[in-house]
Coordinates of C-alpha atoms in Angstrom, one line a residue:
M1 CA 18.6 10.2 19.5
E2 CA 20.4 13.3 18.4
V3 CA 18.6 16.7 18.3
T4 CA 20.0 19.4 16.1
I5 CA 19.3 23.0 16.7
D6 CA 19.6 25.2 13.6
R7 CA 18.2 28.6 12.6
Y8 CA 15.2 27.0 10.9
R9 CA 14.1 25.2 14.0
V10 CA 14.6 28.3 16.1
L11 CA 12.6 30.4 13.6
H12 CA 9.9 27.8 13.6
L13 CA 9.7 27.9 17.4
V14 CA 9.5 31.7 17.4
L15 CA 6.7 31.5 14.8
L16 CA 4.7 29.0 16.8
M17 CA 5.1 31.1 20.0
F18 CA 4.1 34.3 18.2
S19 CA 1.0 32.7 16.5
S20 CA 0.0 31.2 19.9
F21 CA 0.3 34.6 21.5
I22 CA -1.8 36.3 18.9
I23 CA -4.5 33.7 19.1
A24 CA -4.6 33.9 22.9
K25 CA -4.7 37.7 22.8
I26 CA -7.6 37.7 20.4
L27 CA -9.5 35.2 22.6
I28 CA -8.8 37.3 25.7
L29 CA -9.7 40.7 24.2
K30 CA -12.7 39.7 22.0
W31 CA -14.4 36.9 24.0
E32 CA -13.0 37.6 27.5
W33 CA -11.4 34.2 27.9
S34 CA -9.2 33.6 30.9
S35 CA -5.5 33.8 30.2
L36 CA -4.8 30.1 30.9
S37 CA -7.7 28.9 28.7
A38 CA -6.8 31.3 25.9
Y39 CA -3.1 30.4 25.9
G40 CA -3.9 26.6 26.1
F41 CA -6.3 26.8 23.2
G42 CA -3.9 29.0 21.2
V43 CA -1.0 26.6 21.7
T44 CA -3.3 23.6 20.8
I45 CA -4.6 25.2 17.6
T46 CA -1.1 26.4 16.5
T47 CA 0.4 22.9 17.1
Q48 CA -2.4 21.2 15.2
V49 CA -2.0 23.5 12.2
S50 CA 1.8 23.2 12.3
N51 CA 1.6 19.4 12.3
A52 CA -0.9 19.4 9.4
V53 CA 1.3 21.7 7.3
S54 CA 4.4 19.6 8.2
K55 CA 2.7 16.4 7.0
I56 CA 1.7 18.1 3.7
I57 CA 5.2 19.4 3.2
E58 CA 6.8 16.0 4.1
D59 CA 4.5 14.2 1.7
E60 CA 5.5 16.6 -1.1
S61 CA 9.2 16.3 -0.3
N62 CA 9.0 12.5 -0.2
N63 CA 7.5 12.5 -3.7
T64 CA 10.3 14.8 -4.8
V65 CA 12.9 12.5 -3.3
D66 CA 11.3 9.5 -4.9
K67 CA 11.4 11.2 -8.3
K68 CA 15.0 12.2 -7.9
R69 CA 15.9 8.6 -6.9
E70 CA 14.1 7.3 -10.0
E71 CA 15.9 9.8 -12.3
K72 CA 19.3 8.8 -10.8
R73 CA 18.5 5.1 -11.2
E74 CA 17.6 5.7 -14.9
R75 CA 20.9 7.7 -15.4
V76 CA 22.9 4.9 -13.9
E77 CA 21.2 2.3 -16.0
K78 CA 21.9 4.3 -19.2
R79 CA 25.6 4.6 -18.2
R80 CA 25.8 0.9 -17.6
E81 CA 24.3 0.2 -21.0
R82 CA 26.7 2.5 -22.7
R83 CA 29.7 0.9 -20.9
N84 CA 28.5 -2.5 -21.8
Q85 CA 28.1 -1.5 -25.5
Q86 CA 31.6 0.1 -25.4
N87 CA 33.1 -3.1 -23.8
K88 CA 31.4 -5.2 -26.5
V89 CA 32.8 -3.0 -29.3
S90 CA 36.3 -3.0 -27.8
N91 CA 36.1 -6.8 -27.2
S92 CA 35.1 -7.4 -30.8
K93 CA 37.9 -5.2 -32.1
K94 CA 40.4 -7.2 -30.0
K95 CA 39.3 -10.5 -31.6

Protein backbone atom coordinates (compact mmCIF):
# COMPACT_ATOMS: atom_id res chain seq x y z
CA MET A 1 0.00 0.00 0.00
CA GLU A 2 1.44 3.30 -1.08
CA VAL A 3 0.65 6.48 0.82
CA THR A 4 1.06 9.76 -0.97
CA ILE A 5 1.53 12.99 0.91
CA ASP A 6 0.45 16.07 -0.97
CA ARG A 7 -0.56 19.57 0.04
CA TYR A 8 -4.27 18.72 0.15
CA ARG A 9 -3.72 15.92 2.66
CA VAL A 10 -1.52 18.16 4.80
CA LEU A 11 -4.11 20.94 4.60
CA HIS A 12 -6.85 18.46 5.53
CA LEU A 13 -4.84 17.27 8.54
CA VAL A 14 -4.25 20.84 9.70
CA LEU A 15 -7.96 21.60 9.32
CA LEU A 16 -8.91 18.51 11.35
CA MET A 17 -6.43 19.40 14.08
CA PHE A 18 -7.63 23.00 14.24
CA SER A 19 -11.31 22.07 14.41
CA SER A 20 -10.58 19.47 17.11
CA PHE A 21 -8.68 22.10 19.06
CA ILE A 22 -11.53 24.63 18.80
CA ILE A 23 -14.16 22.09 19.88
CA ALA A 24 -11.99 21.02 22.83
CA LYS A 25 -11.36 24.61 23.93
CA ILE A 26 -15.08 25.39 23.81
CA LEU A 27 -15.84 22.33 25.93
CA ILE A 28 -13.11 23.22 28.43
CA LEU A 29 -14.07 26.89 28.74
CA LYS A 30 -17.87 26.68 28.58
CA TRP A 31 -18.64 23.41 30.33
CA GLU A 32 -15.42 22.86 32.34
CA TRP A 33 -14.59 19.51 30.81
CA SER A 34 -11.22 17.95 31.59
CA SER A 35 -8.60 18.40 28.87
CA LEU A 36 -8.36 14.71 28.01
CA SER A 37 -12.14 14.30 27.73
CA ALA A 38 -12.57 17.49 25.72
CA TYR A 39 -9.83 16.65 23.23
CA GLY A 40 -11.03 13.06 22.90
CA PHE A 41 -14.57 14.21 22.18
CA GLY A 42 -13.35 16.96 19.84
CA VAL A 43 -11.29 14.52 17.78
CA THR A 44 -14.18 12.04 17.66
CA ILE A 45 -16.70 14.64 16.46
CA THR A 46 -14.27 16.11 13.92
CA THR A 47 -13.43 12.66 12.53
CA GLN A 48 -17.09 11.66 12.21
CA VAL A 49 -18.00 14.88 10.41
CA SER A 50 -14.97 14.56 8.13
CA ASN A 51 -15.88 10.97 7.23
CA ALA A 52 -19.49 11.92 6.48
CA VAL A 53 -18.42 14.81 4.24
CA SER A 54 -15.86 12.58 2.50
CA LYS A 55 -18.52 9.97 1.70
CA ILE A 56 -20.85 12.61 0.29
CA ILE A 57 -18.10 14.08 -1.85
CA GLU A 58 -16.99 10.60 -2.96
CA ASP A 59 -20.54 9.66 -4.02
CA GLU A 60 -20.85 12.86 -6.04
CA SER A 61 -17.47 12.36 -7.69
CA ASN A 62 -18.35 8.75 -8.54
CA ASN A 63 -21.51 9.96 -10.28
CA THR A 64 -19.43 12.49 -12.19
CA VAL A 65 -16.94 9.82 -13.21
CA ASP A 66 -19.74 7.52 -14.35
CA LYS A 67 -21.26 10.32 -16.45
CA LYS A 68 -17.90 11.09 -18.03
CA ARG A 69 -17.34 7.42 -18.82
CA GLU A 70 -20.77 7.17 -20.41
CA GLU A 71 -20.16 10.31 -22.50
CA LYS A 72 -16.80 8.97 -23.65
CA ARG A 73 -18.37 5.62 -24.54
CA GLU A 74 -21.01 7.40 -26.63
CA ARG A 75 -18.36 9.46 -28.43
CA VAL A 76 -16.36 6.33 -29.23
CA GLU A 77 -19.46 4.58 -30.57
CA LYS A 78 -20.27 7.56 -32.81
CA ARG A 79 -16.73 7.56 -34.18
CA ARG A 80 -16.95 3.84 -34.90
CA GLU A 81 -20.24 4.31 -36.72
CA ARG A 82 -18.76 7.12 -38.83
CA ARG A 83 -15.71 5.00 -39.67
CA ASN A 84 -17.88 2.07 -40.61
CA GLN A 85 -19.98 4.29 -42.87
CA GLN A 86 -16.87 5.75 -44.46
CA ASN A 87 -15.44 2.28 -45.00
CA LYS A 88 -18.69 1.13 -46.60
CA VAL A 89 -18.68 4.14 -48.93
CA SER A 90 -15.05 3.67 -49.87
CA ASN A 91 -15.58 -0.08 -50.40
CA SER A 92 -18.60 0.55 -52.62
CA LYS A 93 -16.58 3.06 -54.69
CA LYS A 94 -13.82 0.51 -55.19
CA LYS A 95 -16.27 -2.01 -56.65
